[in-house]
Coordinates of C-alpha atoms in Angstrom, one line a residue:
M1154 CA 171.0 136.6 67.1
A1155 CA 171.5 133.2 68.7
Y1156 CA 174.6 132.4 66.6
A1157 CA 176.0 136.1 67.2
L1158 CA 175.6 135.5 70.8
L1159 CA 177.5 132.1 70.4
A1160 CA 180.3 133.7 68.7
I1161 CA 180.7 136.4 71.2
G1162 CA 180.4 133.8 74.1
V1163 CA 183.4 131.7 72.3
L1164 CA 185.3 134.9 71.7
A1165 CA 184.9 136.1 75.3
L1166 CA 186.0 132.4 76.8
V1167 CA 189.0 132.2 74.3
L1168 CA 190.1 135.7 75.7
V1169 CA 189.7 134.7 79.2
V1170 CA 191.6 131.2 78.8
N1171 CA 194.3 133.3 76.8
A1172 CA 194.5 135.7 79.8
Y1173 CA 195.2 132.8 82.2
W1174 CA 197.5 130.5 79.7
P1175 CA 198.9 132.9 76.8
V1176 CA 200.2 131.3 73.7
R1177 CA 204.1 131.7 73.8
R1178 CA 204.8 130.8 70.1
E1179 CA 205.6 132.9 67.5
P1180 CA 204.1 134.3 65.6
M1181 CA 200.9 134.3 67.9
A1182 CA 202.9 135.5 71.0
T1183 CA 202.4 139.2 70.6
L1184 CA 198.8 139.2 69.6
S1185 CA 198.2 136.7 72.6
F1186 CA 200.1 139.0 75.0
F1187 CA 198.0 142.2 74.0
A1188 CA 194.8 140.1 74.2
G1189 CA 195.7 138.8 77.5
W1190 CA 196.9 141.9 79.0
L1191 CA 193.6 144.1 77.8
C1192 CA 191.4 141.2 79.3
G1193 CA 193.9 140.6 82.6
E1194 CA 194.3 144.2 83.4
L1195 CA 190.7 145.3 82.8
P1196 CA 188.7 142.2 84.4
L1197 CA 186.0 144.2 86.0
Q1198 CA 185.4 146.5 82.9
N1199 CA 185.2 143.1 80.7
L1200 CA 182.8 141.6 83.3
V1201 CA 180.1 144.7 82.8
V1202 CA 180.8 144.4 78.8
T1203 CA 179.9 140.8 79.4
V1204 CA 176.9 141.0 81.4
V1205 CA 175.4 144.1 79.0
V1206 CA 176.1 141.8 76.0
A1207 CA 174.4 139.1 77.6
V1208 CA 171.2 141.2 78.7
V1209 CA 170.9 142.7 75.4
F1210 CA 171.0 139.7 73.3
G1211 CA 168.6 137.8 75.8
A1212 CA 166.3 140.7 75.2
L1213 CA 166.6 140.4 71.4
G1214 CA 165.5 137.0 71.6
A1215 CA 169.0 135.1 71.4
L1216 CA 167.8 132.6 73.9
G1217 CA 165.2 131.0 71.5
S1218 CA 167.7 128.4 70.4
W1219 CA 170.0 126.0 71.4
A1220 CA 173.1 128.0 70.2
G1221 CA 171.8 131.2 72.1
W1222 CA 171.9 129.2 75.3
L1223 CA 175.2 127.7 74.7
G1224 CA 176.3 131.3 73.9
L1225 CA 175.0 132.3 77.4
V1226 CA 176.9 129.4 79.2
L1227 CA 180.1 130.3 77.4
L1228 CA 179.5 133.9 78.9
V1229 CA 178.9 132.9 82.3
L1230 CA 182.0 130.7 82.1
A1231 CA 183.8 133.9 80.7
A1232 CA 182.3 136.0 83.6
C1233 CA 183.4 133.5 86.1
G1234 CA 187.0 133.7 84.5
L1235 CA 187.1 137.4 84.8
V1236 CA 185.9 137.3 88.3
G1237 CA 189.0 135.0 89.2
L1238 CA 191.0 137.6 87.3
A1239 CA 190.0 140.6 89.4
V1240 CA 190.7 138.4 92.6
L1241 CA 194.2 137.4 91.4
G1242 CA 194.6 141.6 90.4
A1243 CA 193.5 142.5 94.0
R1244 CA 196.0 139.8 95.7
A1245 CA 198.7 141.3 93.5
T1246 CA 199.6 144.2 96.0
R1247 CA 199.9 141.9 99.2
V1248 CA 202.1 139.3 97.3
T1249 CA 204.4 142.3 95.8
M1250 CA 204.9 144.0 99.0
A1251 CA 205.5 140.5 100.5
A1252 CA 208.3 140.0 98.3
L1253 CA 209.7 143.5 98.4
A1254 CA 210.0 142.9 102.3
A1255 CA 211.6 139.7 101.9
T1256 CA 214.1 141.1 99.4
T1257 CA 215.0 144.3 101.1
G1258 CA 214.8 143.0 104.9
G1259 CA 211.9 145.0 105.8
E1260 CA 208.7 146.6 104.8
I1261 CA 208.9 149.7 102.4
A1262 CA 207.0 152.7 103.4
L1263 CA 204.8 153.8 100.7
P1264 CA 202.6 157.1 101.0
A1265 CA 199.0 156.5 101.4
A1266 CA 198.1 158.9 98.6
P1267 CA 200.3 159.7 95.7
P1268 CA 201.8 163.2 95.8
P1269 CA 199.8 166.1 93.7
A1270 CA 201.3 166.6 90.3
A1271 CA 203.4 169.8 90.1
W1272 CA 201.6 170.9 86.7
G1273 CA 198.1 169.9 86.3
S1274 CA 197.9 170.5 82.6
W1275 CA 197.6 168.1 79.9
W1276 CA 200.4 169.6 77.8
R1277 CA 203.1 167.8 80.4
L1278 CA 202.4 164.7 78.4
S1279 CA 204.1 166.1 75.4
R1280 CA 207.2 166.5 77.2
A1281 CA 207.7 162.7 77.5
V1282 CA 208.4 163.0 73.9
P1283 CA 212.2 163.8 73.9
F1284 CA 212.3 166.3 70.7
A1285 CA 215.2 168.8 70.5
G1286 CA 214.7 172.1 69.5
R1287 CA 215.6 172.9 66.1
S1288 CA 217.8 175.4 67.2
V1289 CA 219.9 173.7 69.4
S1290 CA 222.9 172.0 68.0
V1291 CA 225.9 170.0 69.4
V1292 CA 229.2 171.8 69.1
R1293 CA 231.5 169.4 70.6
T1294 CA 231.2 166.9 73.3
L1295 CA 233.8 167.0 76.3
T1296 CA 235.2 164.0 78.2
M1297 CA 236.0 164.8 81.4
P1298 CA 238.1 162.4 84.0
A1299 CA 236.2 161.1 86.7
T1300 CA 238.2 163.5 89.4
A1301 CA 237.7 166.6 87.4
P1302 CA 235.0 169.1 89.1
P1303 CA 231.5 169.3 87.1
L1304 CA 231.2 171.1 84.0
I1305 CA 228.6 173.8 83.8
A1306 CA 227.2 174.3 80.1
S1307 CA 225.2 177.2 78.8
T1308 CA 223.2 177.2 75.5
S1309 CA 221.6 179.5 73.6
S1310 CA 218.8 179.3 70.7
R1311 CA 219.8 182.7 69.2
P1312 CA 220.9 181.9 65.6
G1313 CA 224.7 182.6 65.4
H1314 CA 225.4 182.2 68.9
Q1315 CA 227.8 179.5 70.1
R1316 CA 227.7 177.3 73.6
A1317 CA 229.9 178.5 76.0
A1318 CA 231.4 176.3 79.0
H1319 CA 232.4 177.2 82.0
R1320 CA 234.3 175.7 84.9

């Protein structure tokens, strides 16, 4: 148990250090990005997991040798790093708003709460995938000059029915 706690402590500390200073050389850059992204975006959740792991391994007797104590020290260091990441994340809103105000010449008014969704159904997520219907086909593409009035096109999904374009 002690060596398992030591391994988990090393892994936790490596992930936190990677969140602060990611590897920027290929082929490790992609793996480093995703590991640091999860650690940096979810520091409080990772902190809870770190505390739970330390308590569980401590209760199972992992602190009976030097390896367990070293693993606990590494988990505490990782937890301190996670708290630092949480503080950085909390400051990000203020820094971003100050940068936007400096760039745009004034504060940007944001709503206090996001507007409610027009549809509350989960199926709307499927609309993000741009699948065209099987019955829809492109008959021709019209290129219009910039000075022309807008073109209104109608389509039909009935078999054998062609698109009609109207001005």
